[in-house]
XYZ file of C-alpha atoms in Angstrom:
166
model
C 3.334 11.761 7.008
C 1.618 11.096 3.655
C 2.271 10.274 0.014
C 1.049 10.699 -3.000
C 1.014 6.883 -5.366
C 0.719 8.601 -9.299
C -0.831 5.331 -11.333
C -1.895 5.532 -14.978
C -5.509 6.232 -13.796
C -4.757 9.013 -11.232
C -3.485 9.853 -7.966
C -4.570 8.210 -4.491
C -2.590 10.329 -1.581
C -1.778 7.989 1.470
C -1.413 8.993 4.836
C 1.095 6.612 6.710
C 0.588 5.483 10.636
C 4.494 6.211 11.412
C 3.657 6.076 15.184
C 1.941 3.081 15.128
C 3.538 0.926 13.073
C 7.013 2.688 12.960
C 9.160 -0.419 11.269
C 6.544 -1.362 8.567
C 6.455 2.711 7.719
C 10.042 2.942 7.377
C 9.930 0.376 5.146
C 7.121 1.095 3.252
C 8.551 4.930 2.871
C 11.982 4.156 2.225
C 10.555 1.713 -0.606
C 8.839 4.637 -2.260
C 11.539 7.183 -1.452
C 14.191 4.651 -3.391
C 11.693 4.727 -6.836
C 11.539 0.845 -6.008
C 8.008 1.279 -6.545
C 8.424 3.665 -9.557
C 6.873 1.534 -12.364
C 5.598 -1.390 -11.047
C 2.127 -2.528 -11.910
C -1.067 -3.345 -9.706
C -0.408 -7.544 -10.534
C -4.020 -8.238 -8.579
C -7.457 -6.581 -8.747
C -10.519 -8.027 -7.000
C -13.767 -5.899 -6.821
C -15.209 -5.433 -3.722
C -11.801 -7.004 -2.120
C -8.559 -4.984 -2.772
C -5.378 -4.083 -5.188
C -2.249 -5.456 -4.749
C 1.371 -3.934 -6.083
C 4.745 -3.374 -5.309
C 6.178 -6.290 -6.798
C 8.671 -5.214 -9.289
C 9.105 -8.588 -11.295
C 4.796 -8.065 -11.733
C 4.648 -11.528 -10.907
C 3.138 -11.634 -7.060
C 5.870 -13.272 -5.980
C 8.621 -10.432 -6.091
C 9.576 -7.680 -4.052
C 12.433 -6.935 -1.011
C 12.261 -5.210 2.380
C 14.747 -2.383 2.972
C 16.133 -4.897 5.238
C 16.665 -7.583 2.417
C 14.446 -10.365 3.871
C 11.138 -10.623 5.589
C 10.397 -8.104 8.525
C 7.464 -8.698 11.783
C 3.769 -7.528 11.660
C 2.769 -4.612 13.597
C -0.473 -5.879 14.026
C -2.060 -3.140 16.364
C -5.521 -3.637 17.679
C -6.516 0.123 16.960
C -5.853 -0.510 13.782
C -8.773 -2.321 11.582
C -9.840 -2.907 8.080
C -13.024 -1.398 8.969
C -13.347 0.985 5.586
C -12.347 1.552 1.726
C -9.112 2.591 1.455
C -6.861 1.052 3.805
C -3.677 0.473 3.070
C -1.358 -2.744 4.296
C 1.011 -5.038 3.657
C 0.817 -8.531 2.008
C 2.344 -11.230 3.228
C 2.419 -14.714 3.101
C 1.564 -15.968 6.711
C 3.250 -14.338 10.362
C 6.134 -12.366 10.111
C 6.552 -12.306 6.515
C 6.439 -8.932 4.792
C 9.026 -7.523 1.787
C 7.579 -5.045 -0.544
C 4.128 -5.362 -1.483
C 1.091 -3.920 -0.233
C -2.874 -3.876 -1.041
C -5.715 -1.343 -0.679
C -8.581 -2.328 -0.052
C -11.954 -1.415 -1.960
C -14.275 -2.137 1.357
C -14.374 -3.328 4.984
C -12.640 -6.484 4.915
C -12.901 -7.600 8.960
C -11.829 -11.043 8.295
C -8.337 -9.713 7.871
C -8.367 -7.934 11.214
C -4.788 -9.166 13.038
C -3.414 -11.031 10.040
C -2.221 -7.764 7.898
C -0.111 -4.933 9.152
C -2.574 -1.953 8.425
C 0.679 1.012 7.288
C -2.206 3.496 6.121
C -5.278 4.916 4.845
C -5.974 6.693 1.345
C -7.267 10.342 2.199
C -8.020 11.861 -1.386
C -8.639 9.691 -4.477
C -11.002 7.004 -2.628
C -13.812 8.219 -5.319
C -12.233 9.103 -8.555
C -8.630 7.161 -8.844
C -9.693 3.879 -6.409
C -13.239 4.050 -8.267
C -11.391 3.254 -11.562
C -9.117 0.893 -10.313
C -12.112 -1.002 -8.965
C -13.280 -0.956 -12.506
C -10.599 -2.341 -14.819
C -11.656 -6.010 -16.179
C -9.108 -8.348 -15.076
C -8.609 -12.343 -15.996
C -9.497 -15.449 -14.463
C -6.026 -14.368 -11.792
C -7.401 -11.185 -10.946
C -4.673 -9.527 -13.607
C -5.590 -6.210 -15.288
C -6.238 -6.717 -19.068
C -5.455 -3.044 -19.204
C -2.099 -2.954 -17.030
C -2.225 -0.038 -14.136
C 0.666 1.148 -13.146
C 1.796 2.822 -10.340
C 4.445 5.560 -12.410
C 6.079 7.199 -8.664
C 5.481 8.288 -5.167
C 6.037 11.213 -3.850
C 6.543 11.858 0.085
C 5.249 15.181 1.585
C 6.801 16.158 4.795
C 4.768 16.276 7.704
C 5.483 20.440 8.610
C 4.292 19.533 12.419
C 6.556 16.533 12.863
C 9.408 18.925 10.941
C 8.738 21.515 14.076
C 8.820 19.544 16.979
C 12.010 17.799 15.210
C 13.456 21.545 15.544
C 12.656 22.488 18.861
């Protein structure tokens, strides 16, 4: 399964570990598929670290589960910040994670088995995450230049869709 995040300085397409980490990826696209993402900006931007969103107040400190409070890791050993591009949730210690999520812009190993990974970008890690990477931000790590992520879109996995029919 993947989708397709639209910001205000391009497109990064997703593709989302639904095996692996099947309750933080029903989440995650049930979020997206509600529009609860649909406008929200990218509230933190460190280079060389990652970019956070999915907080609809824009404040870091917003933001719901599909469940309405706070939901387990899936912290799978397979499963590593080992490149740019990977996708997880935030959180804010064990067994705490709503709505947000960060990419990040390089191997970040220190966060090995505290974030669960839900993803990895697979087109836009050089053009749309490149510019992203770029924006000047303030002392907090805030845009200047808001970036907004404008809507997702969720392709259908046609191999999952087949099996499904058999």
């Amino acid at each position: 399964m993947s989708v397709t995040l639209y910001t205000t300085l391009g497109e990064l397409k997703i593709e989302v570990f639904c095996e692996s980490v099947p309750k933080a990826a029903e989440n995650f696209l049930a979020l997206c598929a509600s529009g609860a993402y649909d406008g929200v900006i990218w509230h933190r931007n460190m280079k060389g670290f990652m970019i956070q969103t999915g907080d609809p107040t824009g404040t870091g400190k917003g933001g719901k589960s599909i469940w309405g409070g706070t939901f387990a890791d899936e912290i799978r050993s397979t499963l590593k910040f080992n490149a740019r591009g990977i996708v997880a949730m935030a959180n804010k210690g064990p067994d705490t994670n709503k709505a947000q999520f960060f990419i990040t812009y390089a191997k970040q190993s220190h966060l090995d088995g505290k974030y669960t990974i839900i993803g990895k970008v697979i087109d836009g890690l050089d053009t749309t995450l490149d510019a992203m990477e770029k924006v000047t931000v303030n002392e907090k790590f805030r845009p200047i230049h808001e970036i907004r992520l404008t809507r997702v879109e969720i392709h259908a996995n046609p191999l999952a869709d087949q099996a499904a029919a058999r």
